[in-house]
Structure formats: C-alpha cells, structure tokens
PDB file of C-alpha atoms in Angstrom:
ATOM      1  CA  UNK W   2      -6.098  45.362  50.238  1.00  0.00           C
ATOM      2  CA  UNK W   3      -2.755  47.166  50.414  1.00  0.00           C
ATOM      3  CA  UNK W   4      -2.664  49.944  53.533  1.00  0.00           C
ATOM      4  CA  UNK W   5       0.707  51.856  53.915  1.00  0.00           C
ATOM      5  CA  UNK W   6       1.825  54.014  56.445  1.00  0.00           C
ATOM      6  CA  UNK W   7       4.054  57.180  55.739  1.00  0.00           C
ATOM      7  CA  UNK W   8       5.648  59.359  57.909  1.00  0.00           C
ATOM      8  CA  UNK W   9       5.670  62.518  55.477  1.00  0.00           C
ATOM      9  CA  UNK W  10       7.036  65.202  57.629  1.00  0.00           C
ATOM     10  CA  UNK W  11       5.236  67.793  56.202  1.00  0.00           C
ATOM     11  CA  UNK W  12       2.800  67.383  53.901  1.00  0.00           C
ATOM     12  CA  UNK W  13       2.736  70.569  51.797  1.00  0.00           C
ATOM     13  CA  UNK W  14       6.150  70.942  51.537  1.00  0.00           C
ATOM     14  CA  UNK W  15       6.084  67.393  50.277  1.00  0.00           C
ATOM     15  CA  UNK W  16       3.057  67.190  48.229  1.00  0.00           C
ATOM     16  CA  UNK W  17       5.007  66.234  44.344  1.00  0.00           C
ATOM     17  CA  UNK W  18       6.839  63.173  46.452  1.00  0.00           C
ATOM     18  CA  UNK W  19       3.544  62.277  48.203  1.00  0.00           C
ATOM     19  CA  UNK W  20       1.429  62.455  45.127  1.00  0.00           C
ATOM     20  CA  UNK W  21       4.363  60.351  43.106  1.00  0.00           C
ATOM     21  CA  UNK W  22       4.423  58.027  45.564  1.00  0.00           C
ATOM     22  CA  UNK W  23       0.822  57.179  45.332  1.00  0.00           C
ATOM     23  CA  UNK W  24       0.607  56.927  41.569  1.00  0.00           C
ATOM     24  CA  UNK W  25       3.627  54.697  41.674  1.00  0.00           C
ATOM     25  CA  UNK W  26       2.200  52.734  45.087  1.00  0.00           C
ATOM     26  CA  UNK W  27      -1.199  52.751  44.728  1.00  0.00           C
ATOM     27  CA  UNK W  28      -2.035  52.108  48.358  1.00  0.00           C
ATOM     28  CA  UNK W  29      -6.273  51.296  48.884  1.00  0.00           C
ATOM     29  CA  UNK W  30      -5.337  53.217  52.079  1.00  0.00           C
ATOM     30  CA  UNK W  31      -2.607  55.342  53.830  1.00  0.00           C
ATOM     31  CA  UNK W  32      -1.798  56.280  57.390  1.00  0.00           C
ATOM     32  CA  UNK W  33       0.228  59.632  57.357  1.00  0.00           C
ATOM     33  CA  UNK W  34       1.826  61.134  60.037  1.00  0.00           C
ATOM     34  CA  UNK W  35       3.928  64.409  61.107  1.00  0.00           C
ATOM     35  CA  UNK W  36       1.182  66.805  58.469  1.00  0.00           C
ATOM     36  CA  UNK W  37       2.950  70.038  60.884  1.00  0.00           C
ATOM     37  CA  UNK W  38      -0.153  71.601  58.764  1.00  0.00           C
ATOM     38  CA  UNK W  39      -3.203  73.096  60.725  1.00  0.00           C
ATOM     39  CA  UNK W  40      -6.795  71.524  59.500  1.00  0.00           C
ATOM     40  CA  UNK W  41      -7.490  74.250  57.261  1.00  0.00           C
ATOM     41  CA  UNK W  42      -4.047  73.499  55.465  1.00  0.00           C
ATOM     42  CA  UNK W  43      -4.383  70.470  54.700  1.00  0.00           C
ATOM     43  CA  UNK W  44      -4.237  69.875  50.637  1.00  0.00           C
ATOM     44  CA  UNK W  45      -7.814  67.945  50.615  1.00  0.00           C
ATOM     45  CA  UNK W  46      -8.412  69.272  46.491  1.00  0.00           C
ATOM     46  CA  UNK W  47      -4.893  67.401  45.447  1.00  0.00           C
ATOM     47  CA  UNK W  48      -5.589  64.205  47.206  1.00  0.00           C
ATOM     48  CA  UNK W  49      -9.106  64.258  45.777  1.00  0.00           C
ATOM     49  CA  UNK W  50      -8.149  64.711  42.368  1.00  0.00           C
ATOM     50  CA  UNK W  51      -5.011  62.194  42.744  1.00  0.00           C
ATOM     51  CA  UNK W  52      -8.673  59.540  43.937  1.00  0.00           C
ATOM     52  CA  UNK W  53      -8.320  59.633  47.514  1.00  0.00           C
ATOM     53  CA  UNK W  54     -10.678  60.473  50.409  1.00  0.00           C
ATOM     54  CA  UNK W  55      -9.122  61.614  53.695  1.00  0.00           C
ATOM     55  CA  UNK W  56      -9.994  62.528  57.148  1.00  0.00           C
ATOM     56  CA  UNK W  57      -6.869  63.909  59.067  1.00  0.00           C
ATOM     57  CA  UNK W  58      -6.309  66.119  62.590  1.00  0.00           C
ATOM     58  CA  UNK W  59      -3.472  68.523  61.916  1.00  0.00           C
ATOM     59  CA  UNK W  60      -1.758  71.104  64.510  1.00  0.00           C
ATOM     60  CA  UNK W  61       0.698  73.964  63.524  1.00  0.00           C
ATOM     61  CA  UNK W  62       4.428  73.430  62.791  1.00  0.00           C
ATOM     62  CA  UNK W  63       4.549  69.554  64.116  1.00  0.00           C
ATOM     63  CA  UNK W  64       2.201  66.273  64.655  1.00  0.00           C
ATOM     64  CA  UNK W  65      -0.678  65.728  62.654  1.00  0.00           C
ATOM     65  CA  UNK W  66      -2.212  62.464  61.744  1.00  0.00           C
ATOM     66  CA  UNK W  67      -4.351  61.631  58.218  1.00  0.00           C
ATOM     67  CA  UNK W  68      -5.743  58.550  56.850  1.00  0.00           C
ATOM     68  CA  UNK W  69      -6.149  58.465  52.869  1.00  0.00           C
ATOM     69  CA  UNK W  70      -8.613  55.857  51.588  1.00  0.00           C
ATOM     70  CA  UNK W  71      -9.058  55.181  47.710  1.00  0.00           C
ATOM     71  CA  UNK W  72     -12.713  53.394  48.976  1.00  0.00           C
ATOM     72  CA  UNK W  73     -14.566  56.672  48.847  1.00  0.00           C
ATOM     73  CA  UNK W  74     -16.097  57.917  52.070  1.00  0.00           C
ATOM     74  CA  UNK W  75     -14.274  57.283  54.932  1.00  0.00           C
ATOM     75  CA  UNK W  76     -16.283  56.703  58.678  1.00  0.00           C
ATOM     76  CA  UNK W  77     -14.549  58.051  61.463  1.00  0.00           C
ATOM     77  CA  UNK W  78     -14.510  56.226  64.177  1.00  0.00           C
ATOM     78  CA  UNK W  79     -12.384  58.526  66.646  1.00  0.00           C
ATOM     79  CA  UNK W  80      -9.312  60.835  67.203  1.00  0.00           C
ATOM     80  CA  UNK W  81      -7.136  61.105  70.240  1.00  0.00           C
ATOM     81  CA  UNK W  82      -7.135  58.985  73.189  1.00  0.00           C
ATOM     82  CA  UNK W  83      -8.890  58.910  76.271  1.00  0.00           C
ATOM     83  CA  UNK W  84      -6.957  59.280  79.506  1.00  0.00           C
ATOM     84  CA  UNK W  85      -5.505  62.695  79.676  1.00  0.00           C
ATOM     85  CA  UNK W  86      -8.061  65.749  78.660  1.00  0.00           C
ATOM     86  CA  UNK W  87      -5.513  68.033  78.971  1.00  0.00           C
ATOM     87  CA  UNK W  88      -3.505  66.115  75.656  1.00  0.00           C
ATOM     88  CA  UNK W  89      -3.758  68.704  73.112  1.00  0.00           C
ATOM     89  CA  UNK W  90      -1.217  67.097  70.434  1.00  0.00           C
ATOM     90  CA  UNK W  91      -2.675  65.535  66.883  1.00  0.00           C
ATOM     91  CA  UNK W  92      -1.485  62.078  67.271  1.00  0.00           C
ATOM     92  CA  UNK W  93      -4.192  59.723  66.817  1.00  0.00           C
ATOM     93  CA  UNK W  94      -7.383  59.296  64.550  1.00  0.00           C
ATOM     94  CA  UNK W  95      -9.331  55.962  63.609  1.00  0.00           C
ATOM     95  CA  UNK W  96     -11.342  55.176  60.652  1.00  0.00           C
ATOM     96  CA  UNK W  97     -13.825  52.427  59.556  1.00  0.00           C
ATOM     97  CA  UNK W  98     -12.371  51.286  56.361  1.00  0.00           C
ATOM     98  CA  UNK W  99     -13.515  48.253  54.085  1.00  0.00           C
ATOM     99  CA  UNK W 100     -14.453  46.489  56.848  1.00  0.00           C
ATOM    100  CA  UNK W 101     -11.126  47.076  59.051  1.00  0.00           C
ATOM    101  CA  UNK W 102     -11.143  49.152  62.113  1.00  0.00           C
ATOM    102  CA  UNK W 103      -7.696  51.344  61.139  1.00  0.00           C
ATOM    103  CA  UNK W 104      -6.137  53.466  63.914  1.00  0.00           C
ATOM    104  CA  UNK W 105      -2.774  55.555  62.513  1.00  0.00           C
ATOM    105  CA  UNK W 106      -0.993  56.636  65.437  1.00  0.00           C
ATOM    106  CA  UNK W 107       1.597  58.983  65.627  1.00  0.00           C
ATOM    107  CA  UNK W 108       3.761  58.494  68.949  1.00  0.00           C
ATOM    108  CA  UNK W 109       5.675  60.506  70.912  1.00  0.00           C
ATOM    109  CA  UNK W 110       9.262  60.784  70.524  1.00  0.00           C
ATOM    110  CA  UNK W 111      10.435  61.321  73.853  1.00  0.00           C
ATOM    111  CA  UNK W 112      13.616  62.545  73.535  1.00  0.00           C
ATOM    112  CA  UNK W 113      15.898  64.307  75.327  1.00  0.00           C
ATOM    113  CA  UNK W 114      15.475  61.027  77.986  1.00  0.00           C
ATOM    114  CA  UNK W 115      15.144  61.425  80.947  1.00  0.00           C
ATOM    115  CA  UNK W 116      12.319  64.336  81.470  1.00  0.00           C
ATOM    116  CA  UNK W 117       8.626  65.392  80.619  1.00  0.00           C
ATOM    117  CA  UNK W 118       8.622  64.268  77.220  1.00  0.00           C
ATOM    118  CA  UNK W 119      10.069  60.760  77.655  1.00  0.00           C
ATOM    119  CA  UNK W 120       7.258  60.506  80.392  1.00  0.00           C
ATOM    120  CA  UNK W 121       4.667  61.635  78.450  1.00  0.00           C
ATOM    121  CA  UNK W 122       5.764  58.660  75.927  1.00  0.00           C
ATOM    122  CA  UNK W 123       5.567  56.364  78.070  1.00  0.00           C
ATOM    123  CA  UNK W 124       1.772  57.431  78.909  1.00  0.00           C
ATOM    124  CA  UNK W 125       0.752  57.776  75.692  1.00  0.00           C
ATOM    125  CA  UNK W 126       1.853  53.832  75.212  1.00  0.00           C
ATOM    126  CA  UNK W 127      -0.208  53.033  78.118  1.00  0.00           C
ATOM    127  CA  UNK W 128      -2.871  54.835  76.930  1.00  0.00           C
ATOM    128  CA  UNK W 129      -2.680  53.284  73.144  1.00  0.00           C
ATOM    129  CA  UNK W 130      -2.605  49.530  75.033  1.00  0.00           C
ATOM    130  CA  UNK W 131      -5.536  50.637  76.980  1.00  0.00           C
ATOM    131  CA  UNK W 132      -7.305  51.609  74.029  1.00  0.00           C
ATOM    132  CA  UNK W 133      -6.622  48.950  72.000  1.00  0.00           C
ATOM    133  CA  UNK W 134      -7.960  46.502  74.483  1.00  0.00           C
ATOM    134  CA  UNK W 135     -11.470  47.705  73.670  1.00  0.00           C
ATOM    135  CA  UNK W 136     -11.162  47.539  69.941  1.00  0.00           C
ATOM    136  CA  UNK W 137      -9.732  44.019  70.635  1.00  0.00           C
ATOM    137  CA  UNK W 138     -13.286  43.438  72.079  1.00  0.00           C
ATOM    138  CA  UNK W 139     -15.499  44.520  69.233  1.00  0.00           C
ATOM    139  CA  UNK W 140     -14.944  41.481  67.106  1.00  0.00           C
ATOM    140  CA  UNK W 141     -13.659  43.090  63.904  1.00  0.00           C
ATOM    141  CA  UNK W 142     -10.357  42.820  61.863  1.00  0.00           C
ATOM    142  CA  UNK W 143      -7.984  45.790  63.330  1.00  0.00           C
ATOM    143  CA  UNK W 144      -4.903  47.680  62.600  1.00  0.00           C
ATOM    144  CA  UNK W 145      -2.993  50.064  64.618  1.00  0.00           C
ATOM    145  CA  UNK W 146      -0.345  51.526  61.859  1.00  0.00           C
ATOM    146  CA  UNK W 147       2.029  54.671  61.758  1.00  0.00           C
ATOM    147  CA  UNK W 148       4.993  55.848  63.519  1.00  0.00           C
ATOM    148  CA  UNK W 149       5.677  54.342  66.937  1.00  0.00           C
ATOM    149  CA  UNK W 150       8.300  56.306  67.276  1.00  0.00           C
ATOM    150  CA  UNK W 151      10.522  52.569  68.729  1.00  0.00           C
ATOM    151  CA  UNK W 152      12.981  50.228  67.831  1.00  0.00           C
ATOM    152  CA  UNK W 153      11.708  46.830  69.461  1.00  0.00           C
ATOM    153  CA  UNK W 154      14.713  44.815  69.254  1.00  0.00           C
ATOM    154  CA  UNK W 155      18.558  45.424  68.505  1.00  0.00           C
ATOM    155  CA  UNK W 156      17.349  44.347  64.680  1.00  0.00           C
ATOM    156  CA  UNK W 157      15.561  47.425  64.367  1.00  0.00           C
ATOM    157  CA  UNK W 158      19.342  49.087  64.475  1.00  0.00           C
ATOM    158  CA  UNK W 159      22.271  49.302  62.651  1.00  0.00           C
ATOM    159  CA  UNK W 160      24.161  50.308  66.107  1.00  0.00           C
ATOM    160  CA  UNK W 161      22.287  49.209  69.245  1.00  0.00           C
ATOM    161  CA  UNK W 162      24.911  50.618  71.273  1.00  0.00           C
ATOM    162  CA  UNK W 163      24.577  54.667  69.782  1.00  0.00           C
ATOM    163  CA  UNK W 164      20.978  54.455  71.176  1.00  0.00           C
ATOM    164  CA  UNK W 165      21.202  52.949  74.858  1.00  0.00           C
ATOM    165  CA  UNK W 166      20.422  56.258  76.011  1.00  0.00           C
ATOM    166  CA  UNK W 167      17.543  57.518  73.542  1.00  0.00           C
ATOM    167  CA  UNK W 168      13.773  57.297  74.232  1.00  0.00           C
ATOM    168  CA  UNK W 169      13.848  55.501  71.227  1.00  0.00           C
ATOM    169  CA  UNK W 170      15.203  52.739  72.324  1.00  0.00           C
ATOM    170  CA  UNK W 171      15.223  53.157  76.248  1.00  0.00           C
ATOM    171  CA  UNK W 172      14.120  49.565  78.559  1.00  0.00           C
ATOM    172  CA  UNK W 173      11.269  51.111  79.031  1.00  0.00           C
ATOM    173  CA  UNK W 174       9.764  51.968  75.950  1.00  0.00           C
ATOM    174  CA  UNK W 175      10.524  48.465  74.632  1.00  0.00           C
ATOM    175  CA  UNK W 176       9.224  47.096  77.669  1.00  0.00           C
ATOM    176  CA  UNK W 177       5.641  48.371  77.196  1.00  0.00           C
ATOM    177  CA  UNK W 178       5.955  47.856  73.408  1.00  0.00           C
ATOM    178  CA  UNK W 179       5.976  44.000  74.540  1.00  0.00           C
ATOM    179  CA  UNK W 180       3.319  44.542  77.295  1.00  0.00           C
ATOM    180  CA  UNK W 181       1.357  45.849  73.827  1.00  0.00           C
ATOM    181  CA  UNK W 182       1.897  43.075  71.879  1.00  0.00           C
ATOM    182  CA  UNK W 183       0.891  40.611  74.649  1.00  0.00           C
ATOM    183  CA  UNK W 184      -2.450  42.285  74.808  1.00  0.00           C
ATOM    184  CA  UNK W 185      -3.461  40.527  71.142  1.00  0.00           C
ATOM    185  CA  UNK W 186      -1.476  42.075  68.486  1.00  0.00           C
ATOM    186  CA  UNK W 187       1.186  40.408  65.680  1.00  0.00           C
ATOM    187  CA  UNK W 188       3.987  43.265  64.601  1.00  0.00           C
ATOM    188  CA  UNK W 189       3.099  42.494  60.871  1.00  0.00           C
ATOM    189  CA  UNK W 190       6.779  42.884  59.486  1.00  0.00           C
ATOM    190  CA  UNK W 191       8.265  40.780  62.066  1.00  0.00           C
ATOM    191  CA  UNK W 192       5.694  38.005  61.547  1.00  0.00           C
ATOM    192  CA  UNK W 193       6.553  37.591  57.887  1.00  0.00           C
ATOM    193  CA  UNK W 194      10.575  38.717  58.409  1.00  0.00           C
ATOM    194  CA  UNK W 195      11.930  37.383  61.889  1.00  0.00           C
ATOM    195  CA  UNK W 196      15.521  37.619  61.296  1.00  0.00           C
ATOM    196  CA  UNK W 197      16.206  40.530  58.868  1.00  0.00           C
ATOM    197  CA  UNK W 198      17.315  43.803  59.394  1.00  0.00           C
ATOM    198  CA  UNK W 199      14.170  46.733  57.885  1.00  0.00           C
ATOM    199  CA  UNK W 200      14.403  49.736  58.720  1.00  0.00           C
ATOM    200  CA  UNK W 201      12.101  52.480  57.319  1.00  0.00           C
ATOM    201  CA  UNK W 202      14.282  55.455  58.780  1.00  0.00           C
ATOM    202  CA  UNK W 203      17.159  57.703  57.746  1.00  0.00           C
ATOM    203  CA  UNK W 204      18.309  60.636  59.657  1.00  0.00           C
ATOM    204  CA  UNK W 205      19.363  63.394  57.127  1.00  0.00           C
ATOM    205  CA  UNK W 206      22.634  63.699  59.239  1.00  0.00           C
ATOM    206  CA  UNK W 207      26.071  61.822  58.096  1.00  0.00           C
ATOM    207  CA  UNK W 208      25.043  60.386  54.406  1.00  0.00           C
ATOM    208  CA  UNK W 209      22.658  57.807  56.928  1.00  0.00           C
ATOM    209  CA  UNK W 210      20.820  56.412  53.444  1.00  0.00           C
ATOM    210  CA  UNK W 211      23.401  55.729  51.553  1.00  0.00           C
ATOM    211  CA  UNK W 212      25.019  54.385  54.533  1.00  0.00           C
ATOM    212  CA  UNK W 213      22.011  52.052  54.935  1.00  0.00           C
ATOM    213  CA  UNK W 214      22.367  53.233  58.391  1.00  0.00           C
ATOM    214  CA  UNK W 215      18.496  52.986  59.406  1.00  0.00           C
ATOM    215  CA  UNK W 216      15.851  51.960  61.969  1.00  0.00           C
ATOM    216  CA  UNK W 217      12.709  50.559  61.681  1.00  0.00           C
ATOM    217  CA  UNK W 218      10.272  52.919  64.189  1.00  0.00           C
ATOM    218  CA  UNK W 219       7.017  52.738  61.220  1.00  0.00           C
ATOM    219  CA  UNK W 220       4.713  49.277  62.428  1.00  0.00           C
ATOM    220  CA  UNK W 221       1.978  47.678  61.745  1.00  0.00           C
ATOM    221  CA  UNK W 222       0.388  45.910  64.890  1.00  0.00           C
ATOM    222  CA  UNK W 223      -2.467  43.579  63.480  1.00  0.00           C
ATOM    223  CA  UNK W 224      -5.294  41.648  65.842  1.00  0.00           C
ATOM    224  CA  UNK W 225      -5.491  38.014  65.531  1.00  0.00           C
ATOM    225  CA  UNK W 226      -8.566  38.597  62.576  1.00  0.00           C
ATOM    226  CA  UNK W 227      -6.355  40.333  60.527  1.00  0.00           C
ATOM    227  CA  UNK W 228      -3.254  38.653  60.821  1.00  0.00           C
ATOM    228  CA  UNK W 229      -4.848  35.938  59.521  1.00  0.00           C
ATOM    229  CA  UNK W 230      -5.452  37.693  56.007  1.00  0.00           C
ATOM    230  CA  UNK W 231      -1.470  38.866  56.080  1.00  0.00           C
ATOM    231  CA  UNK W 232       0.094  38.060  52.804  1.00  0.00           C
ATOM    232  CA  UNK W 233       3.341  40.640  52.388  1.00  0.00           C
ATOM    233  CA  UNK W 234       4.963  43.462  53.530  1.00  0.00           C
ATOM    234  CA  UNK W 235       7.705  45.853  52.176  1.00  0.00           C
ATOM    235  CA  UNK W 236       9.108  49.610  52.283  1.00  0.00           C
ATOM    236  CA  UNK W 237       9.278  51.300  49.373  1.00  0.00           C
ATOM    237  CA  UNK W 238      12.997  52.493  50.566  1.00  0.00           C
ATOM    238  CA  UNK W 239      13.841  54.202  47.287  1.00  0.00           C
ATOM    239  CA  UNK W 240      11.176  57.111  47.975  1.00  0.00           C
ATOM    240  CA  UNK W 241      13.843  57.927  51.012  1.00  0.00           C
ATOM    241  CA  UNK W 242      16.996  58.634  47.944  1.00  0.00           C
ATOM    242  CA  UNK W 243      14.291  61.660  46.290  1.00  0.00           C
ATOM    243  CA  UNK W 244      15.211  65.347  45.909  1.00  0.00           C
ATOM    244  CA  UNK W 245      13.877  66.879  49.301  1.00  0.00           C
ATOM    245  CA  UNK W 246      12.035  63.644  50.700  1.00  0.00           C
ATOM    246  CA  UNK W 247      11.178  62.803  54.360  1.00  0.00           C
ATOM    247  CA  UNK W 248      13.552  60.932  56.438  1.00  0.00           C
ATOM    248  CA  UNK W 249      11.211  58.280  56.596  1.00  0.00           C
ATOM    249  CA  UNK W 250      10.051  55.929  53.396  1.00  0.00           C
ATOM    250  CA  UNK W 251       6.608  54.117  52.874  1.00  0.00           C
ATOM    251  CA  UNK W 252       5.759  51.165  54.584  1.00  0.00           C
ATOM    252  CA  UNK W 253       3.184  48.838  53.723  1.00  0.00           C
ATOM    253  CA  UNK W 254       1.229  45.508  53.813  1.00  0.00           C
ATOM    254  CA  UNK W 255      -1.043  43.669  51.809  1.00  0.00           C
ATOM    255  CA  UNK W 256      -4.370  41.884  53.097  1.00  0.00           C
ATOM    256  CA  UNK W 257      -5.862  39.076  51.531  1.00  0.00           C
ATOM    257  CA  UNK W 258     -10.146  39.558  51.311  1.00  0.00           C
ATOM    258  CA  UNK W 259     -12.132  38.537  54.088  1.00  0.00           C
TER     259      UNK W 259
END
C-alpha cells in the first residue's frame, strides 16, 4: 500500500502536474492539502477518470484538505476537530481506507510569530494530540499524514539559525510536536532515515530548489500497528523542478499488507 501526501497549493491551477504525478506515482491513496478551491470546485470528473475516488473539504482562496483513494469508495470517518466550534478553516478530514484509519491534516502556519495566528497553531496541535488519543484507542492501524506546517529538529533545515524566530520552527511548536509523538506515534521518515537531511519544501524565493535549500514540514505520524507494516519512504523531489509546480513535492510511504 503506497499513501502519499501532497501539498498542491491549488489544485485547479495545478491539475496537468497533479494528474502527471499520479500516472507517474501511482499512489493507492493521497492526502492533499492547500485545494484554495470551494467544494463545488473541486475537479471530482478528472480525478475519476485519472481512477481515483475522493472526499475533500475545500474553502475559497486558501486551506482545503482531500484524500484520493484508487480503492473505490472511500468511508468518511470525520472532518475538522473538536474543541473550538467557532474553527471555520478546512484543515482536517479522515477516511476509512483499506483497513487504515487515514487523517490528512493540514496545519496552521502561524506566522507572523508572535500573535493570533501563531496561537491558534499552537491550539490546533493540542487539539490534533487530543484527537489522536482516541483513534489511538480504537485498535486499528492509523495515519495522521499532510502538512504539519514544522520543522522538528535542526535536520529538517538547511539554516536553523534563519528560522529561530518563525512559527515554523518556534520552541514551542516543536515542543508539542514531541508531546505528539509521545502520545503513540513513529514520524515515519525519521524512523527509516535518522540522520539525513529531507526536506519536501522549496520557497519560490532566491533559486531555493536548485539551491537544495529546503525543509521538511510534510509527515507521516504512524501508530504502533502501522509502523509495524513500514517498509520505505521517499519524496518524489523532481515534481518540485516542473513548469509552474507547488513549492512543495510528493511525499510518500509504502505499507507492507496486514
């Protein structure tokens, strides 16, 4: 079972690379994030025809969340997270999937640090851990996959020391990014690559790709079920050098069967 998780930023104005990449890929499933497409946008006939399913929650201009599925049907398990009704943004939906519970998240940036939006990121974590407490309780193989939106470590950088001050890789993010982990879940790429440098990020700005000047901020946090079944990882980093491409490349793992 391969699942990947691609940050597309903007789906319809990306559809040719999206629809490459998965003829080239061919992910069983895909967690997308940043659609900025609303719900009645979303291109639903092109991903049929290219043979996958998808359930998605969109909003206009930014955020959006989709899982693609090459299994047919897809059961919905949930979308958005419980702990503040008043959360309006498209950043999380959950799907039963081949037997895997698979939550694609889409986290807040929090930037400009400090203010609102770096507190609201640091809610939403909490509010992700608390959630995935309960799936940790339901006995199945889970994934929480997409764009978290951190850089754990100073690995996840190619200059620590440019971010000190970004909500990307603030104390405190990283600090309840571990308080995540210790709650039952393996970060997948760090499991089967401990020392290496991976990033799956490129800004646009200052030739950053051909720089190789990246960060890694697209994870895959597995529970103790389904890291057992982890057999590789990559990023598909080429998809980043395409003509008008996301700043972001593919991620992905591959499962052994149950």
């Amino acid at each position: 079972m391969k699942i990947a998780t691609y940050n597309i930023n903007g789906i319809n104005g990306r559809i040719e690379n999206l629809l490459r990449w998965l003829a080239d890929a061919k992910p069983d499933v895909v967690c997308l994030q940043e659609l900025k497409a609303e719900d009645h946008k979303f291109p639903e006939r092109a991903l049929l025809d290219a043979g996958y399913h998808a359930i998605w929650q969109g909003q206009k201009s930014w955020n959006g969340v989709a899982i693609l599925s090459r299994y047919g049907e897809i059961q919905e398990t949930r979308r958005g997270l419980d702990g503040d009704p008043n959360d309006s943004h498209s950043r999380y939906i959950e799907a039963f999937i081949n037997g895997v519970v698979i939550g694609c998240l889409y986290l807040p940036n929090g930037n400009p640090y400090p203010g609102p939006k770096f507190d609201y990121k640091l809610k939403w974590i909490k509010r992700l851990t608390a959630h995935g407490k309960k799936l940790q309780g339901f006995g199945l193989p889970v994934a929480l996959i997409g764009d978290y939106n951190i850089m754990p470590t100073e690995l996840d950088t190619y200059k620590p020391e440019k971010y000190v001050d970004n909500a990307l890789f603030r104390p405190e993010s990283r600090k309840l990014w571990r308080e995540l982990l210790k709650t039952g879940w393996t970060d997948a790429i760090r499991k089967l690559y401990p020392n290496e440098r991976f990033y799956t990020f490129w800004d646009y700005l200052r030739n950053a790709y051909g720089r190789d000047a990246g960060l890694r901020l697209d994870h895959f946090l597995l529970n103790n079920l389904l890291e057992a079944r982890l057999v590789s990882a990559g990023v598909d980093k080429e998809v980043r050098g395409w003509k008008h491409t996301s700043d972001h490349a593919p991620v992905w793992i591959e499962l052994s069967e149950a």
